[in-house]
Amino acid sequence: MTNLFSVFDPTSSFQISSNWLGSFLILFLIPPSFWILKNRLFYLFHKIFSSLFNEMKILLKPINPSGGSIIFIAVLFFIVFNNFMGLYPYICTSTSHLVCSMTLSLPVWLSFMIYGWFKHYNYMLAHLVPQSTPGPLMVFMVMIETVSNIIRPLTLAVRLSANMIAGHLLMTLLGNQTAISYNFTLLTLLITQILLLTLESAVAIIQSYVFAVLSSLYSSESTH
């Protein structure tokens, strides 16, 4: 967690930071009957998975729909679980760190870039120049498209980390003020905290969905 936001993490008395254990707590919170019996939780999960699978299959037309869709859906659920675990007290959101978000975005982008340049060399070169580009601007468009392709994993990681850390920092700052507030100010802060917690729950889902969809779009460009 050696990055800019490490100072906002809860401290740990162990030699190895235990904040990363929040990424695996969701496996212990799922009841055992989810893996054995087809209960309501299983059917809800299956319904969500089927909807996401059909949507990813449309975005990933050039690749194998089964394997490609499952990869990005797994990343989506992993980010959702980590984002929600960060809403619990004394659990750090691992996806709010560039160490974690870059680990998710860089391998996916790099693997599809390598595949695209080896298998679809001409198409990748043609993709650097958009259609109807004037001749004098082609050199500049190649430079711009090259830079935009290179920074894609960084933008994915920064978008996820920045959106997750922003709301958590605001909730922390408001929570510190409740200890020294009274009467109307305290009530206002509590209502604001509840509304902000609801907003963060929506952001946790939206950001994971955006991450998975953008990753699938980037991959479909290199496998056209």
Short mmCIF file of C-alpha atoms in Angstrom, two decimals:
data_model
loop_
_atom_site.label_atom_id
_atom_site.label_comp_id
_atom_site.label_asym_id
_atom_site.label_seq_id
_atom_site.Cartn_x
_atom_site.Cartn_y
_atom_site.Cartn_z
CA MET A 1 0.00 0.00 0.00
CA THR A 2 2.91 2.33 -0.63
CA ASN A 3 1.03 5.12 -2.36
CA LEU A 4 -0.49 8.52 -1.70
CA PHE A 5 -3.56 7.30 0.21
CA SER A 6 -1.85 4.91 2.62
CA VAL A 7 -2.03 7.49 5.41
CA PHE A 8 -5.81 7.13 5.49
CA ASP A 9 -5.72 3.37 6.17
CA PRO A 10 -6.51 1.96 9.61
CA THR A 11 -3.31 0.94 11.35
CA SER A 12 -2.43 -2.66 12.11
CA SER A 13 -0.27 -4.13 14.87
CA PHE A 14 1.01 -6.97 12.70
CA GLN A 15 4.16 -6.94 10.62
CA ILE A 16 2.09 -7.64 7.52
CA SER A 17 -0.77 -5.21 6.99
CA SER A 18 -4.09 -6.98 7.54
CA ASN A 19 -6.10 -4.43 5.58
CA TRP A 20 -5.86 -6.56 2.45
CA LEU A 21 -7.78 -9.33 4.22
CA GLY A 22 -10.94 -7.35 3.51
CA SER A 23 -10.74 -8.61 -0.08
CA PHE A 24 -11.28 -12.19 1.13
CA LEU A 25 -13.84 -11.60 3.88
CA ILE A 26 -16.70 -11.78 1.40
CA LEU A 27 -15.93 -15.49 0.91
CA PHE A 28 -16.56 -16.07 4.62
CA LEU A 29 -19.73 -13.97 4.68
CA ILE A 30 -21.41 -16.00 1.92
CA PRO A 31 -23.44 -18.74 3.64
CA PRO A 32 -22.37 -22.34 2.90
CA SER A 33 -25.82 -23.12 1.51
CA PHE A 34 -25.00 -20.83 -1.44
CA TRP A 35 -22.49 -23.39 -2.73
CA ILE A 36 -24.65 -26.48 -2.00
CA LEU A 37 -28.35 -25.71 -2.32
CA LYS A 38 -30.16 -23.60 -4.90
CA ASN A 39 -31.67 -21.04 -2.59
CA ARG A 40 -32.93 -17.52 -3.28
CA LEU A 41 -29.45 -16.05 -3.02
CA PHE A 42 -28.23 -18.47 -5.67
CA TYR A 43 -31.08 -17.59 -8.04
CA LEU A 44 -30.47 -13.87 -7.51
CA PHE A 45 -26.77 -14.29 -8.25
CA HIS A 46 -27.57 -16.43 -11.30
CA LYS A 47 -30.01 -13.81 -12.62
CA ILE A 48 -27.43 -11.03 -12.29
CA PHE A 49 -24.74 -13.21 -13.85
CA SER A 50 -26.96 -14.10 -16.82
CA SER A 51 -27.81 -10.45 -17.49
CA LEU A 52 -24.16 -9.43 -17.37
CA PHE A 53 -23.15 -12.40 -19.52
CA ASN A 54 -25.58 -11.44 -22.29
CA GLU A 55 -24.39 -7.84 -22.23
CA MET A 56 -20.70 -8.77 -22.28
CA LYS A 57 -21.34 -11.20 -25.12
CA ILE A 58 -22.59 -8.30 -27.25
CA LEU A 59 -19.50 -6.22 -26.46
CA LEU A 60 -17.10 -9.11 -27.06
CA LYS A 61 -18.30 -10.25 -30.49
CA PRO A 62 -14.83 -10.92 -31.96
CA ILE A 63 -13.67 -13.14 -29.08
CA ASN A 64 -15.01 -16.35 -27.64
CA PRO A 65 -18.14 -15.11 -25.79
CA SER A 66 -17.97 -17.72 -23.03
CA GLY A 67 -14.39 -17.27 -21.90
CA GLY A 68 -14.15 -13.53 -22.52
CA SER A 69 -17.41 -12.69 -20.78
CA ILE A 70 -16.61 -14.79 -17.71
CA ILE A 71 -13.23 -13.07 -17.27
CA PHE A 72 -14.71 -9.57 -17.19
CA ILE A 73 -17.70 -10.60 -15.08
CA ALA A 74 -15.30 -12.12 -12.53
CA VAL A 75 -13.36 -8.85 -12.42
CA LEU A 76 -16.63 -6.94 -11.99
CA PHE A 77 -17.77 -9.05 -9.05
CA PHE A 78 -14.33 -8.89 -7.43
CA ILE A 79 -14.37 -5.08 -7.57
CA VAL A 80 -17.97 -4.90 -6.32
CA PHE A 81 -17.20 -7.08 -3.31
CA ASN A 82 -14.09 -5.07 -2.46
CA ASN A 83 -15.92 -1.76 -2.80
CA PHE A 84 -18.72 -2.90 -0.51
CA MET A 85 -16.33 -4.35 2.05
CA GLY A 86 -14.70 -0.91 2.27
CA LEU A 87 -17.98 0.52 3.56
CA TYR A 88 -17.66 -1.50 6.77
CA PRO A 89 -15.81 0.06 9.72
CA TYR A 90 -12.09 -0.67 10.11
CA ILE A 91 -11.84 -2.28 6.67
CA CYS A 92 -9.76 -0.53 4.06
CA THR A 93 -10.97 -0.50 0.46
CA SER A 94 -8.23 -2.22 -1.49
CA THR A 95 -9.55 -0.92 -4.82
CA SER A 96 -8.92 2.65 -3.65
CA HIS A 97 -5.18 2.01 -4.03
CA LEU A 98 -3.33 2.15 -7.31
CA VAL A 99 -1.45 -0.99 -6.29
CA CYS A 100 -4.67 -3.01 -6.55
CA SER A 101 -6.40 -1.20 -9.41
CA MET A 102 -3.30 -1.24 -11.62
CA THR A 103 -2.95 -4.97 -10.91
CA LEU A 104 -6.41 -5.44 -12.40
CA SER A 105 -6.15 -3.07 -15.38
CA LEU A 106 -2.55 -3.48 -16.60
CA PRO A 107 -2.49 -7.29 -17.27
CA VAL A 108 -5.82 -7.20 -19.12
CA TRP A 109 -4.80 -4.27 -21.32
CA LEU A 110 -1.27 -5.59 -21.93
CA SER A 111 -2.42 -9.09 -22.90
CA PHE A 112 -4.92 -7.83 -25.47
CA MET A 113 -2.43 -5.30 -26.86
CA ILE A 114 0.15 -8.04 -27.38
CA TYR A 115 -2.46 -10.29 -28.98
CA GLY A 116 -3.71 -7.49 -31.25
CA TRP A 117 -0.27 -6.43 -32.49
CA PHE A 118 0.76 -10.01 -33.24
CA LYS A 119 -2.51 -11.23 -34.79
CA HIS A 120 -4.02 -8.06 -36.31
CA TYR A 121 -1.00 -5.94 -37.11
CA ASN A 122 -2.55 -4.06 -40.05
CA TYR A 123 -5.77 -3.33 -38.22
CA MET A 124 -3.93 -1.99 -35.17
CA LEU A 125 -1.94 0.37 -37.39
CA ALA A 126 -5.08 1.48 -39.23
CA HIS A 127 -6.82 2.08 -35.92
CA LEU A 128 -4.26 4.80 -35.10
CA VAL A 129 -5.73 7.01 -37.85
CA PRO A 130 -9.49 7.62 -37.57
CA GLN A 131 -11.56 7.74 -40.72
CA SER A 132 -11.91 11.02 -42.65
CA THR A 133 -8.74 12.41 -41.08
CA PRO A 134 -7.09 15.12 -43.25
CA GLY A 135 -3.65 14.27 -44.59
CA PRO A 136 -1.70 16.99 -42.72
CA LEU A 137 -3.21 15.84 -39.39
CA MET A 138 -2.43 12.14 -39.74
CA VAL A 139 0.96 12.37 -38.04
CA PHE A 140 -0.54 14.18 -35.05
CA MET A 141 -3.47 11.76 -34.88
CA VAL A 142 -1.07 8.81 -34.73
CA MET A 143 0.76 10.44 -31.83
CA ILE A 144 -2.48 11.24 -30.00
CA GLU A 145 -3.95 7.76 -30.51
CA THR A 146 -0.69 6.13 -29.40
CA VAL A 147 -0.62 8.14 -26.18
CA SER A 148 -4.31 7.45 -25.54
CA ASN A 149 -3.74 3.70 -25.95
CA ILE A 150 -0.72 3.71 -23.65
CA ILE A 151 -2.47 5.55 -20.80
CA ARG A 152 -5.62 3.40 -20.89
CA PRO A 153 -4.63 1.12 -17.97
CA LEU A 154 -3.62 4.18 -15.95
CA THR A 155 -6.93 5.94 -16.60
CA LEU A 156 -8.86 2.80 -15.63
CA ALA A 157 -6.91 2.47 -12.39
CA VAL A 158 -7.02 6.17 -11.47
CA ARG A 159 -10.75 6.43 -12.24
CA LEU A 160 -11.55 3.52 -9.93
CA SER A 161 -9.19 4.58 -7.13
CA ALA A 162 -10.12 8.27 -7.20
CA ASN A 163 -13.87 7.64 -7.12
CA MET A 164 -13.56 5.16 -4.26
CA ILE A 165 -11.19 7.21 -2.11
CA ALA A 166 -13.06 10.51 -2.59
CA GLY A 167 -16.29 9.36 -0.96
CA HIS A 168 -14.50 7.49 1.82
CA LEU A 169 -12.41 10.53 2.71
CA LEU A 170 -15.49 12.73 2.83
CA MET A 171 -17.27 10.24 5.10
CA THR A 172 -14.19 10.13 7.36
CA LEU A 173 -14.01 13.91 7.61
CA LEU A 174 -17.72 14.17 8.45
CA GLY A 175 -17.43 11.32 10.94
CA ASN A 176 -14.65 13.08 12.82
CA GLN A 177 -16.87 16.12 13.26
CA THR A 178 -19.71 14.18 14.89
CA ALA A 179 -17.65 13.68 18.07
CA ILE A 180 -17.55 17.44 18.73
CA SER A 181 -21.01 18.37 17.45
CA TYR A 182 -24.28 18.80 19.34
CA ASN A 183 -28.03 19.11 18.72
CA PHE A 184 -28.94 20.34 15.24
CA THR A 185 -25.40 20.11 13.86
CA LEU A 186 -25.09 16.50 14.98
CA LEU A 187 -28.45 15.59 13.42
CA THR A 188 -27.46 17.25 10.17
CA LEU A 189 -24.16 15.39 10.07
CA LEU A 190 -25.86 12.05 10.72
CA ILE A 191 -28.39 12.58 7.93
CA THR A 192 -25.60 13.64 5.59
CA GLN A 193 -23.61 10.53 6.51
CA ILE A 194 -26.57 8.26 5.75
CA LEU A 195 -27.17 9.91 2.38
CA LEU A 196 -23.47 9.75 1.56
CA LEU A 197 -23.36 6.07 2.52
CA THR A 198 -26.23 5.39 0.13
CA LEU A 199 -24.41 7.29 -2.60
CA GLU A 200 -21.22 5.33 -1.97
CA SER A 201 -23.15 2.06 -2.29
CA ALA A 202 -24.31 3.15 -5.75
CA VAL A 203 -20.81 4.33 -6.68
CA ALA A 204 -19.39 0.94 -5.66
CA ILE A 205 -21.61 -0.77 -8.23
CA ILE A 206 -21.28 1.85 -10.96
CA GLN A 207 -17.49 2.04 -10.84
CA SER A 208 -17.07 -1.73 -11.03
CA TYR A 209 -19.47 -1.84 -13.99
CA VAL A 210 -17.62 0.99 -15.75
CA PHE A 211 -14.27 -0.75 -15.18
CA ALA A 212 -15.50 -4.04 -16.66
CA VAL A 213 -17.28 -2.45 -19.63
CA LEU A 214 -14.33 -0.23 -20.58
CA SER A 215 -11.95 -3.18 -20.28
CA SER A 216 -14.15 -5.25 -22.57
CA LEU A 217 -14.39 -2.40 -25.10
CA TYR A 218 -10.61 -1.99 -25.12
CA SER A 219 -10.18 -5.72 -25.66
CA SER A 220 -12.73 -5.85 -28.49
CA GLU A 221 -10.82 -3.14 -30.34
CA SER A 222 -7.66 -5.24 -30.39
CA THR A 223 -9.41 -8.48 -31.42
CA HIS A 224 -11.63 -7.11 -34.21
#
